């Protein structure tokens, strides 16, 4: 093949590619413009119902698949060293595991891992209100959880001690029914309750999901509400299922939480 023919073919390919990119950008710009217009109309509609948005609304994700869960691979050799300082053989009954030494313990049952541990931090004399939160991040890092894997849900401080609840995350998505609960009593005993299952992968079979503005317009959120946060994540619909569907969570200023099926907009 001579150079003239090669050059002609390359020019044709270049022109086809440019046409393809032009059409793609045209549709992308149209979609972004539509989303922007819909967002403006949605905000006006919510304002007409005296509903105020006091948070950044996440960017739209067009399609998502379901999230598949698997049993977490637990290393009890490491866990016993982490809690007791040395290895201890586990006592097992079926799927349950129980290991104890003094007041410290490790228990696995019903897809839940519980650690009862003694730590040097007891919160006494702490002037930083987030001191236990910082300690919690350090403790969980020792169990393989990075700060970016966690979303702080709540902190409770009363006469019995301190409690922190985190939602786990899979990549950028919050797992709304997978929580880690850390409780510290006044004697320095910490109890950690951790899910024994974890996200494995998001199904390659995807479906369109509704935008957060579509969810807010379709919802029955009471008039006069203030929206404090909007998150996209995953949640089980039926107990015991090994997969979860995409869900929008809307939290109001008064603490009320709404969950909406991201595929249909149905309130869960």
Tab-separated table of C-alpha atoms in Angstrom:
chain	number	residue	atom	x	y	z
A	1	UNK	CA	0.000	0.000	0.000
A	2	UNK	CA	1.480	3.342	-1.030
A	3	UNK	CA	1.774	6.332	1.264
A	4	UNK	CA	-1.025	8.307	-0.472
A	5	UNK	CA	-3.582	5.600	0.317
A	6	UNK	CA	-2.363	5.301	3.923
A	7	UNK	CA	-2.625	9.058	4.308
A	8	UNK	CA	-6.186	9.057	2.894
A	9	UNK	CA	-7.266	6.275	5.303
A	10	UNK	CA	-5.770	8.119	8.278
A	11	UNK	CA	-7.579	11.330	7.307
A	12	UNK	CA	-10.910	9.469	7.017
A	13	UNK	CA	-10.377	7.806	10.424
A	14	UNK	CA	-9.498	11.186	11.925
A	15	UNK	CA	-12.676	12.767	10.515
A	16	UNK	CA	-14.868	9.894	11.775
A	17	UNK	CA	-13.301	10.176	15.239
A	18	UNK	CA	-13.946	13.916	15.336
A	19	UNK	CA	-17.584	13.440	14.332
A	20	UNK	CA	-17.975	10.810	17.066
A	21	UNK	CA	-16.416	13.103	19.687
A	22	UNK	CA	-18.600	16.010	18.553
A	23	UNK	CA	-21.799	13.957	18.907
A	24	UNK	CA	-20.669	12.574	22.290
A	25	UNK	CA	-19.926	16.062	23.613
A	26	UNK	CA	-23.226	17.320	22.243
A	27	UNK	CA	-25.194	14.690	24.145
A	28	UNK	CA	-23.050	15.168	27.259
A	29	UNK	CA	-23.616	18.921	27.217
A	30	UNK	CA	-27.347	18.353	26.683
A	31	UNK	CA	-27.513	15.917	29.619
A	32	UNK	CA	-25.574	18.280	31.884
A	33	UNK	CA	-27.782	21.163	30.808
A	34	UNK	CA	-30.916	19.125	31.507
A	35	UNK	CA	-29.612	18.152	34.947
A	36	UNK	CA	-28.782	21.776	35.732
A	37	UNK	CA	-32.244	22.967	34.660
A	38	UNK	CA	-33.950	20.190	36.632
A	39	UNK	CA	-31.905	21.081	39.723
A	40	UNK	CA	-33.070	24.710	39.507
A	41	UNK	CA	-36.718	23.690	39.131
A	42	UNK	CA	-36.362	21.186	41.988
A	43	UNK	CA	-34.913	23.821	44.321
A	44	UNK	CA	-37.769	26.210	43.489
A	45	UNK	CA	-40.303	23.458	44.157
A	46	UNK	CA	-38.691	22.594	47.503
A	47	UNK	CA	-38.570	26.270	48.450
A	48	UNK	CA	-42.304	26.501	47.724
A	49	UNK	CA	-42.751	23.813	50.391
A	50	UNK	CA	-40.426	25.689	52.788
A	51	UNK	CA	-37.830	22.911	52.517
A	52	UNK	CA	-34.269	24.209	52.781
A	53	UNK	CA	-31.163	22.373	51.563
A	54	UNK	CA	-28.299	22.998	53.970
A	55	UNK	CA	-25.728	20.703	52.354
A	56	UNK	CA	-23.927	20.063	49.077
A	57	UNK	CA	-26.011	17.800	46.858
A	58	UNK	CA	-23.851	15.002	45.350
A	59	UNK	CA	-23.255	14.843	41.625
A	60	UNK	CA	-25.514	12.462	39.786
A	61	UNK	CA	-24.355	8.886	39.096
A	62	UNK	CA	-26.242	7.674	36.033
A	63	UNK	CA	-26.084	3.917	36.538
A	64	UNK	CA	-25.210	1.491	39.322
A	65	UNK	CA	-25.398	-2.237	39.915
A	66	UNK	CA	-26.173	-4.100	43.113
A	67	UNK	CA	-23.430	-4.702	45.695
A	68	UNK	CA	-22.504	-8.313	46.437
A	69	UNK	CA	-21.506	-9.245	50.007
A	70	UNK	CA	-19.242	-12.066	51.171
A	71	UNK	CA	-18.139	-13.341	54.575
A	72	UNK	CA	-15.194	-11.365	55.909
A	73	UNK	CA	-11.969	-13.367	56.097
A	74	UNK	CA	-11.152	-13.072	59.808
A	75	UNK	CA	-7.635	-13.824	61.050
A	76	UNK	CA	-8.158	-14.987	64.631
A	77	UNK	CA	-4.427	-15.407	65.166
A	78	UNK	CA	-4.003	-11.688	64.533
A	79	UNK	CA	-7.140	-10.761	66.492
A	80	UNK	CA	-6.026	-12.627	69.624
A	81	UNK	CA	-2.636	-10.929	69.476
A	82	UNK	CA	-4.359	-7.579	68.958
A	83	UNK	CA	-6.726	-7.979	71.935
A	84	UNK	CA	-4.802	-10.220	74.365
A	85	UNK	CA	-1.229	-9.514	73.316
A	86	UNK	CA	-0.586	-13.179	72.470
A	87	UNK	CA	-2.147	-16.023	70.503
A	88	UNK	CA	-5.025	-18.009	72.043
A	89	UNK	CA	-6.823	-20.970	70.501
A	90	UNK	CA	-10.441	-20.282	69.632
A	91	UNK	CA	-13.382	-22.234	71.023
A	92	UNK	CA	-15.795	-22.868	68.137
A	93	UNK	CA	-19.405	-24.073	68.049
A	94	UNK	CA	-20.728	-24.319	64.503
A	95	UNK	CA	-20.241	-20.873	62.985
A	96	UNK	CA	-19.722	-19.246	66.388
A	97	UNK	CA	-16.358	-18.436	67.945
A	98	UNK	CA	-15.662	-17.411	71.535
A	99	UNK	CA	-12.274	-16.556	73.012
A	100	UNK	CA	-11.837	-15.012	76.472
A	101	UNK	CA	-9.099	-14.181	78.910
A	102	UNK	CA	-10.064	-12.334	82.060
A	103	UNK	CA	-12.377	-9.479	81.127
A	104	UNK	CA	-11.197	-9.339	77.515
A	105	UNK	CA	-13.000	-11.363	74.852
A	106	UNK	CA	-13.539	-12.030	71.156
A	107	UNK	CA	-16.912	-13.322	69.989
A	108	UNK	CA	-18.223	-14.155	66.519
A	109	UNK	CA	-21.906	-14.932	66.015
A	110	UNK	CA	-24.737	-14.021	63.637
A	111	UNK	CA	-22.462	-12.288	61.107
A	112	UNK	CA	-21.145	-9.990	63.832
A	113	UNK	CA	-17.741	-9.769	65.464
A	114	UNK	CA	-17.507	-8.341	68.984
A	115	UNK	CA	-14.264	-7.386	70.721
A	116	UNK	CA	-14.100	-6.517	74.422
A	117	UNK	CA	-10.744	-4.925	75.090
A	118	UNK	CA	-8.872	-2.893	77.682
A	119	UNK	CA	-7.188	0.286	76.461
A	120	UNK	CA	-5.102	2.869	78.269
A	121	UNK	CA	-7.358	5.741	77.172
A	122	UNK	CA	-10.322	6.331	79.501
A	123	UNK	CA	-11.245	9.899	78.556
A	124	UNK	CA	-10.616	11.292	82.030
A	125	UNK	CA	-9.178	14.783	81.981
A	126	UNK	CA	-9.510	15.038	78.199
A	127	UNK	CA	-10.081	18.626	77.073
A	128	UNK	CA	-10.524	17.781	73.379
A	129	UNK	CA	-14.172	16.756	72.763
A	130	UNK	CA	-12.984	14.631	69.835
A	131	UNK	CA	-10.271	12.832	71.795
A	132	UNK	CA	-12.165	9.519	71.854
A	133	UNK	CA	-12.986	9.877	68.157
A	134	UNK	CA	-9.270	10.177	67.407
A	135	UNK	CA	-8.593	7.170	69.641
A	136	UNK	CA	-11.337	5.244	67.812
A	137	UNK	CA	-9.708	5.878	64.429
A	138	UNK	CA	-6.372	4.625	65.791
A	139	UNK	CA	-7.991	1.511	67.299
A	140	UNK	CA	-9.871	0.654	64.101
A	141	UNK	CA	-6.781	1.232	61.987
A	142	UNK	CA	-5.226	-1.612	63.974
A	143	UNK	CA	-8.106	-3.771	62.727
A	144	UNK	CA	-7.534	-2.811	59.096
A	145	UNK	CA	-10.036	0.052	58.748
A	146	UNK	CA	-8.713	3.290	57.295
A	147	UNK	CA	-10.359	6.611	58.078
A	148	UNK	CA	-11.568	6.899	54.475
A	149	UNK	CA	-13.379	3.541	54.895
A	150	UNK	CA	-15.601	5.046	57.601
A	151	UNK	CA	-18.355	7.646	57.783
A	152	UNK	CA	-19.040	9.044	61.247
A	153	UNK	CA	-22.727	8.603	62.032
A	154	UNK	CA	-23.046	9.705	65.656
A	155	UNK	CA	-21.262	10.335	68.961
A	156	UNK	CA	-22.941	9.873	72.344
A	157	UNK	CA	-21.399	10.958	75.631
A	158	UNK	CA	-23.187	10.284	78.925
A	159	UNK	CA	-22.520	9.242	82.524
A	160	UNK	CA	-21.965	5.611	81.470
A	161	UNK	CA	-19.266	6.370	78.929
A	162	UNK	CA	-18.837	7.229	75.262
A	163	UNK	CA	-20.269	5.638	72.121
A	164	UNK	CA	-19.268	6.233	68.514
A	165	UNK	CA	-21.085	4.760	65.505
A	166	UNK	CA	-19.533	4.590	62.038
A	167	UNK	CA	-21.033	3.506	58.731
A	168	UNK	CA	-18.683	1.400	56.671
A	169	UNK	CA	-17.984	2.411	53.083
A	170	UNK	CA	-17.329	0.420	49.923
A	171	UNK	CA	-15.216	2.609	47.666
A	172	UNK	CA	-17.169	5.915	47.629
A	173	UNK	CA	-20.504	4.394	48.647
A	174	UNK	CA	-21.843	4.297	52.205
A	175	UNK	CA	-23.085	0.938	53.522
A	176	UNK	CA	-26.100	2.139	55.454
A	177	UNK	CA	-26.795	-1.112	57.298
A	178	UNK	CA	-23.170	-2.007	57.995
A	179	UNK	CA	-22.051	-0.160	61.113
A	180	UNK	CA	-19.183	-0.315	63.571
A	181	UNK	CA	-20.158	0.581	67.135
A	182	UNK	CA	-17.448	1.483	69.653
A	183	UNK	CA	-18.382	1.909	73.312
A	184	UNK	CA	-15.937	3.059	75.993
A	185	UNK	CA	-16.962	2.776	79.645
A	186	UNK	CA	-15.568	4.869	82.480
A	187	UNK	CA	-13.156	2.082	83.417
A	188	UNK	CA	-11.345	2.101	80.081
A	189	UNK	CA	-13.032	-1.023	78.672
A	190	UNK	CA	-13.854	-0.736	74.996
A	191	UNK	CA	-16.441	-2.839	73.176
A	192	UNK	CA	-16.285	-2.931	69.376
A	193	UNK	CA	-19.086	-4.471	67.301
A	194	UNK	CA	-18.088	-5.045	63.681
A	195	UNK	CA	-19.894	-6.643	60.695
A	196	UNK	CA	-18.482	-10.052	59.750
A	197	UNK	CA	-19.437	-9.587	56.090
A	198	UNK	CA	-18.048	-7.078	53.611
A	199	UNK	CA	-18.663	-5.754	50.132
A	200	UNK	CA	-16.993	-7.813	47.406
A	201	UNK	CA	-17.965	-6.166	44.130
A	202	UNK	CA	-20.613	-4.118	42.356
A	203	UNK	CA	-22.547	-6.091	39.755
A	204	UNK	CA	-21.637	-5.313	36.154
A	205	UNK	CA	-25.356	-5.416	35.313
A	206	UNK	CA	-26.262	-1.783	35.922
A	207	UNK	CA	-29.549	0.123	35.937
A	208	UNK	CA	-30.411	3.813	35.762
A	209	UNK	CA	-30.696	5.507	39.132
A	210	UNK	CA	-32.617	8.629	40.035
A	211	UNK	CA	-30.759	11.844	40.764
A	212	UNK	CA	-30.878	13.268	44.313
A	213	UNK	CA	-33.062	16.144	43.082
A	214	UNK	CA	-35.555	13.699	41.571
A	215	UNK	CA	-35.633	11.854	44.894
A	216	UNK	CA	-36.259	15.065	46.861
A	217	UNK	CA	-39.070	16.174	44.549
A	218	UNK	CA	-40.762	12.755	44.633
A	219	UNK	CA	-40.368	12.324	48.396
A	220	UNK	CA	-42.873	13.083	51.129
A	221	UNK	CA	-40.387	14.993	53.265
A	222	UNK	CA	-42.455	17.294	55.517
A	223	UNK	CA	-42.736	20.941	54.548
A	224	UNK	CA	-40.567	23.236	56.637
A	225	UNK	CA	-37.756	20.668	56.896
A	226	UNK	CA	-34.041	21.431	56.676
A	227	UNK	CA	-31.975	18.863	54.766
A	228	UNK	CA	-28.636	18.339	56.494
A	229	UNK	CA	-27.084	15.616	54.346
A	230	UNK	CA	-27.676	13.531	51.229
A	231	UNK	CA	-25.613	10.388	50.615
A	232	UNK	CA	-25.649	7.658	47.996
A	233	UNK	CA	-24.907	4.161	49.239
A	234	UNK	CA	-26.168	0.621	49.584
A	235	UNK	CA	-28.717	-1.086	51.802
A	236	UNK	CA	-30.312	-4.514	52.132
A	237	UNK	CA	-33.981	-4.623	51.208
A	238	UNK	CA	-34.617	-8.041	52.743
A	239	UNK	CA	-32.798	-9.440	55.783
A	240	UNK	CA	-30.354	-12.219	54.948
A	241	UNK	CA	-29.841	-11.328	51.290
A	242	UNK	CA	-26.246	-11.387	50.065
A	243	UNK	CA	-26.623	-8.251	47.982
A	244	UNK	CA	-27.714	-4.659	48.537
A	245	UNK	CA	-29.265	-2.091	46.194
A	246	UNK	CA	-28.310	1.569	45.634
A	247	UNK	CA	-30.101	3.825	48.104
A	248	UNK	CA	-30.242	7.561	48.742
A	249	UNK	CA	-30.170	8.575	52.411
A	250	UNK	CA	-31.565	11.990	53.343
A	251	UNK	CA	-30.980	13.289	56.878
A	252	UNK	CA	-32.926	16.242	58.278
A	253	UNK	CA	-31.705	18.781	60.826
A	254	UNK	CA	-33.924	17.244	63.520
A	255	UNK	CA	-32.218	13.856	63.053
A	256	UNK	CA	-34.979	12.240	60.980
A	257	UNK	CA	-33.561	9.864	58.356
A	258	UNK	CA	-35.202	8.822	55.085
A	259	UNK	CA	-34.019	6.025	52.795
A	260	UNK	CA	-35.095	5.898	49.148
A	261	UNK	CA	-34.620	3.145	46.583
A	262	UNK	CA	-32.323	4.826	44.036
A	263	UNK	CA	-33.848	2.812	41.181
A	264	UNK	CA	-37.518	3.597	41.867
A	265	UNK	CA	-37.629	6.460	44.395
A	266	UNK	CA	-39.694	4.323	46.785
A	267	UNK	CA	-39.229	5.192	50.453
A	268	UNK	CA	-37.805	2.238	52.371
